[in-house]
Amino acid sequence: EMMRLLLGSGGLRTPERRQIYFEEMSLIFEDCNEVVFIPYASSNHIDYTERLSEFSAPSGIVLRNIDEFENPIAAIEQAEGLYVGGGNTFLLTQKLHANGLIEVVRKRVIEGMPYMGVSAGSNVACPTMQTTNDMPIVNLESFKTFDLVPFQINAHYHDGNIWLKDGDEFEPHFGETRTQRIQEFHEHNQQSVIGLWEGAFLRWEDDQGLLLGGNATVFHPGEQPVTHQKGVIFNRQLFIHLR
């Protein structure tokens, strides 16, 4: 079986972006009657699952909250597909570890169970959750996550500086850029990082990924970042794979 992942940034505010979400979701889960949903990145699991099920309805996929199963590990062992939702990555990672789900999810996805993650859910598909944008609202014993792809994802990525609106004028914020933060990550860590722009998805199959829906900026340690347009195919090292 081949590994199949759909890793999204989030930011589905436009009809075009939502359309790609619905199409890609129905494609990755085409053989699933029911998909297990992990709502751990939110505090209210029931409400979150309902909202996301409603939002995702046009894809035709049935989501079932993992909390409805007697045992979360058994839920993953018998799942046909898995969707990990967005929210706070620290909260998500804490609960994944607390419920012993890291190894079992990794094993099932490597065996061929389709995995979809959006925002925090795509972050935890990486070796660690260290390229999240989220506040550390809970304590973690380990940053390790599913390690399904050999690189890191930074969701909701944007290039350059932030501008603040003051009346009719725009003033530069002069805060750190995302690029600076990822360069700090690379002072201590070797994994390459892909910054997924809003609305972007990576359709990852075995050892290559197709970029859909938006741009992505790739950071290799010690090199200048490079921005790629949708439609490119990446290899495991996040270099362009020539078709």
Coordinates of C-alpha atoms in Angstrom, one line a residue:
E1 CA 0.0 0.0 0.0
M2 CA 1.2 3.5 -0.6
M3 CA 1.2 6.3 1.9
R4 CA -1.4 9.0 1.1
L5 CA -1.7 12.3 2.8
L6 CA -3.5 15.6 2.2
L7 CA -1.8 18.4 4.2
G8 CA -3.5 21.8 4.1
S9 CA -2.7 25.2 5.5
G10 CA -6.3 26.3 6.2
G11 CA -7.5 29.7 5.3
L12 CA -10.5 28.5 3.3
R13 CA -12.3 31.9 3.1
T14 CA -13.0 32.0 -0.7
P15 CA -15.4 29.7 -2.7
E16 CA -12.4 28.6 -4.9
R17 CA -10.4 27.5 -1.9
R18 CA -13.3 25.6 -0.4
Q19 CA -14.0 23.9 -3.8
I20 CA -10.4 22.5 -3.8
Y21 CA -10.8 21.4 -0.2
F22 CA -14.1 19.5 -1.0
E23 CA -12.6 17.9 -4.1
E24 CA -9.3 16.9 -2.5
M25 CA -11.1 15.6 0.6
S26 CA -13.5 13.4 -1.4
L27 CA -10.5 12.1 -3.5
I28 CA -8.3 11.1 -0.6
F29 CA -11.2 9.4 1.3
E30 CA -12.9 8.0 -1.8
D31 CA -12.7 4.4 -0.4
C32 CA -13.9 5.3 3.1
N33 CA -17.4 4.9 4.4
E34 CA -16.5 6.7 7.6
V35 CA -13.4 8.8 8.6
V36 CA -12.2 9.1 12.2
F37 CA -11.9 12.8 13.2
I38 CA -9.4 14.0 15.8
P39 CA -10.7 17.3 17.4
Y40 CA -7.9 17.5 20.0
A41 CA -6.7 20.9 18.8
S42 CA -9.9 22.4 20.2
S43 CA -11.2 22.5 23.7
N44 CA -14.8 21.7 22.8
H45 CA -14.6 18.4 20.8
I46 CA -18.3 17.9 20.2
D47 CA -19.0 21.4 18.9
Y48 CA -15.8 21.3 16.8
T49 CA -16.7 18.0 15.2
E50 CA -20.2 19.2 14.4
R51 CA -19.0 22.4 12.8
L52 CA -16.3 20.7 10.7
S53 CA -18.8 17.9 9.6
E54 CA -21.2 20.6 8.5
F55 CA -18.5 22.6 6.7
S56 CA -17.1 19.5 5.0
A57 CA -20.5 18.1 4.0
P58 CA -20.1 18.9 0.2
S59 CA -17.2 16.5 0.1
G60 CA -19.6 13.6 0.9
I61 CA -17.4 12.3 3.6
V62 CA -18.8 11.1 7.0
L63 CA -16.7 12.2 10.0
R64 CA -16.8 10.5 13.4
N65 CA -15.4 12.0 16.5
I66 CA -12.7 9.8 18.0
D67 CA -14.2 10.4 21.4
E68 CA -17.2 8.3 20.4
F69 CA -15.1 5.2 20.5
E70 CA -14.5 3.3 23.7
N71 CA -10.7 3.4 23.1
P72 CA -8.8 5.9 20.9
I73 CA -6.1 3.4 20.0
A74 CA -8.6 0.8 18.9
A75 CA -10.4 3.6 16.9
I76 CA -7.2 4.3 14.9
E77 CA -6.5 0.5 14.5
Q78 CA -9.9 0.0 12.7
A79 CA -10.2 3.4 11.0
E80 CA -10.6 3.5 7.2
G81 CA -9.3 7.1 7.1
L82 CA -8.1 9.8 9.5
Y83 CA -8.7 13.6 9.6
V84 CA -6.8 15.7 12.1
G85 CA -8.3 19.2 12.5
G86 CA -6.7 22.5 13.1
G87 CA -6.6 24.7 16.3
N88 CA -3.8 24.8 18.9
T89 CA -0.9 22.5 18.0
F90 CA 0.3 22.3 21.6
L91 CA -3.1 21.1 22.8
L92 CA -3.3 18.7 19.9
T93 CA 0.2 17.3 20.5
Q94 CA -0.4 17.0 24.3
K95 CA -3.6 14.9 23.8
L96 CA -2.1 12.7 21.1
H97 CA 0.7 11.8 23.5
A98 CA -1.6 11.4 26.5
N99 CA -3.8 9.0 24.5
G100 CA -0.8 7.0 23.1
L101 CA -1.7 7.7 19.4
I102 CA 1.7 8.7 17.9
E103 CA 3.0 5.2 17.1
V104 CA -0.4 3.7 16.0
V105 CA -1.2 6.6 13.6
R106 CA 2.3 6.4 12.1
K107 CA 2.0 2.6 11.6
R108 CA -1.5 2.8 10.0
V109 CA -0.6 5.7 7.7
I110 CA 2.6 3.9 6.5
E111 CA 0.4 0.8 5.9
G112 CA -1.9 2.9 3.6
M113 CA -4.6 4.5 5.7
P114 CA -5.3 7.9 4.2
Y115 CA -4.5 10.9 6.4
M116 CA -5.8 14.4 6.1
G117 CA -4.5 17.3 8.2
V118 CA -5.4 21.0 8.2
S119 CA -3.2 23.6 9.9
A120 CA -2.3 22.0 13.3
G121 CA -3.3 18.7 11.7
S122 CA -0.7 19.1 8.9
N123 CA 1.9 20.3 11.4
V124 CA 1.7 17.1 13.4
A125 CA 2.2 15.0 10.3
C126 CA 5.9 16.2 10.4
P127 CA 8.7 14.9 12.6
T128 CA 8.0 17.5 15.2
M129 CA 5.5 20.3 15.9
Q130 CA 8.2 22.9 16.3
T131 CA 7.3 24.9 13.2
T132 CA 3.8 25.8 14.5
N133 CA 2.7 29.5 14.9
D134 CA 0.7 28.7 18.0
M135 CA 1.1 29.8 21.6
P136 CA 2.3 27.1 24.1
I137 CA -0.9 27.2 26.1
V138 CA -0.2 23.7 27.6
N139 CA 3.0 22.0 28.6
L140 CA 4.5 19.3 26.4
E141 CA 6.8 16.4 27.5
S142 CA 7.8 15.9 23.8
F143 CA 7.7 17.9 20.6
K144 CA 7.7 14.6 18.6
T145 CA 4.8 14.1 16.3
F146 CA 3.8 11.5 13.6
D147 CA 6.9 11.8 11.4
L148 CA 5.0 10.8 8.2
V149 CA 6.9 13.3 6.0
P150 CA 10.7 14.0 6.4
F151 CA 10.2 17.8 6.5
Q152 CA 8.5 20.4 8.6
I153 CA 5.3 22.4 7.7
N154 CA 4.6 26.0 8.6
A155 CA 0.9 26.7 8.0
H156 CA -0.7 30.0 7.1
Y157 CA 2.7 31.1 5.8
H158 CA 3.0 34.6 4.4
D159 CA 6.0 36.5 3.0
G160 CA 7.4 39.7 4.3
N161 CA 6.2 42.2 6.9
I162 CA 2.9 42.9 8.4
W163 CA 1.2 46.3 7.8
L164 CA -1.3 47.8 10.3
K165 CA -4.2 50.0 9.2
D166 CA -4.4 53.3 11.1
G167 CA -7.4 55.2 9.8
D168 CA -6.8 55.3 6.0
E169 CA -3.1 54.9 6.4
F170 CA -1.0 51.7 6.5
E171 CA 1.9 51.6 8.9
P172 CA 4.6 48.9 9.0
H173 CA 4.5 46.8 12.1
F174 CA 8.3 46.1 12.2
G175 CA 7.8 42.8 14.0
E176 CA 9.6 39.6 13.2
T177 CA 8.8 38.0 9.9
R178 CA 8.0 34.4 9.5
T179 CA 11.2 34.0 7.6
Q180 CA 13.2 35.1 10.6
R181 CA 11.4 32.6 12.8
I182 CA 12.1 29.7 10.4
Q183 CA 15.8 30.8 10.2
E184 CA 15.9 30.6 14.0
F185 CA 14.5 27.1 13.8
H186 CA 17.3 26.2 11.3
E187 CA 20.0 27.5 13.7
H188 CA 19.2 24.4 15.8
N189 CA 17.4 22.0 13.5
Q190 CA 18.2 20.5 10.1
Q191 CA 14.8 19.5 8.6
S192 CA 13.7 21.6 5.6
V193 CA 10.5 23.6 6.1
I194 CA 7.7 24.2 3.7
G195 CA 5.6 27.3 4.4
L196 CA 2.1 26.6 3.0
W197 CA 0.3 29.8 2.0
E198 CA -3.3 30.3 2.8
G199 CA -5.5 27.9 0.8
A200 CA -2.6 25.7 -0.2
F201 CA -2.6 21.9 0.0
L202 CA 0.1 19.3 -0.4
R203 CA -1.2 16.0 -1.9
W204 CA 1.5 13.7 -0.7
E205 CA 1.8 10.2 -2.1
D206 CA 4.7 7.9 -0.9
D207 CA 7.7 10.1 -1.6
Q208 CA 6.4 13.0 -3.6
G209 CA 3.9 15.8 -3.2
L210 CA 1.8 17.9 -5.6
L211 CA 1.2 21.5 -4.5
L212 CA -2.4 22.6 -5.0
G213 CA -4.5 25.7 -4.3
G214 CA -1.8 28.2 -3.4
N215 CA 1.9 29.0 -3.2
A216 CA 4.5 27.5 -0.9
T217 CA 7.9 28.8 0.3
V218 CA 10.6 26.3 0.9
F219 CA 13.4 26.8 3.4
H220 CA 16.6 24.7 3.4
P221 CA 19.1 25.3 6.2
G222 CA 21.6 28.0 5.2
E223 CA 19.9 28.8 1.9
Q224 CA 17.7 31.6 0.7
P225 CA 14.0 30.7 0.7
V226 CA 12.3 29.9 -2.6
T227 CA 8.6 30.4 -3.4
H228 CA 6.9 27.9 -5.7
Q229 CA 3.6 28.2 -7.5
K230 CA 0.9 25.6 -7.3
G231 CA 1.3 22.7 -9.7
V232 CA 4.9 21.9 -8.8
I233 CA 5.8 18.4 -7.5
F234 CA 8.3 18.1 -4.6
N235 CA 10.5 15.2 -3.7
R236 CA 11.2 14.1 -0.1
Q237 CA 13.9 16.8 0.3
L238 CA 11.4 19.4 -1.0
F239 CA 13.3 20.0 -4.2
I240 CA 11.3 20.3 -7.4
H241 CA 10.7 16.9 -8.9
L242 CA 10.8 17.3 -12.7
R243 CA 8.0 15.3 -14.2

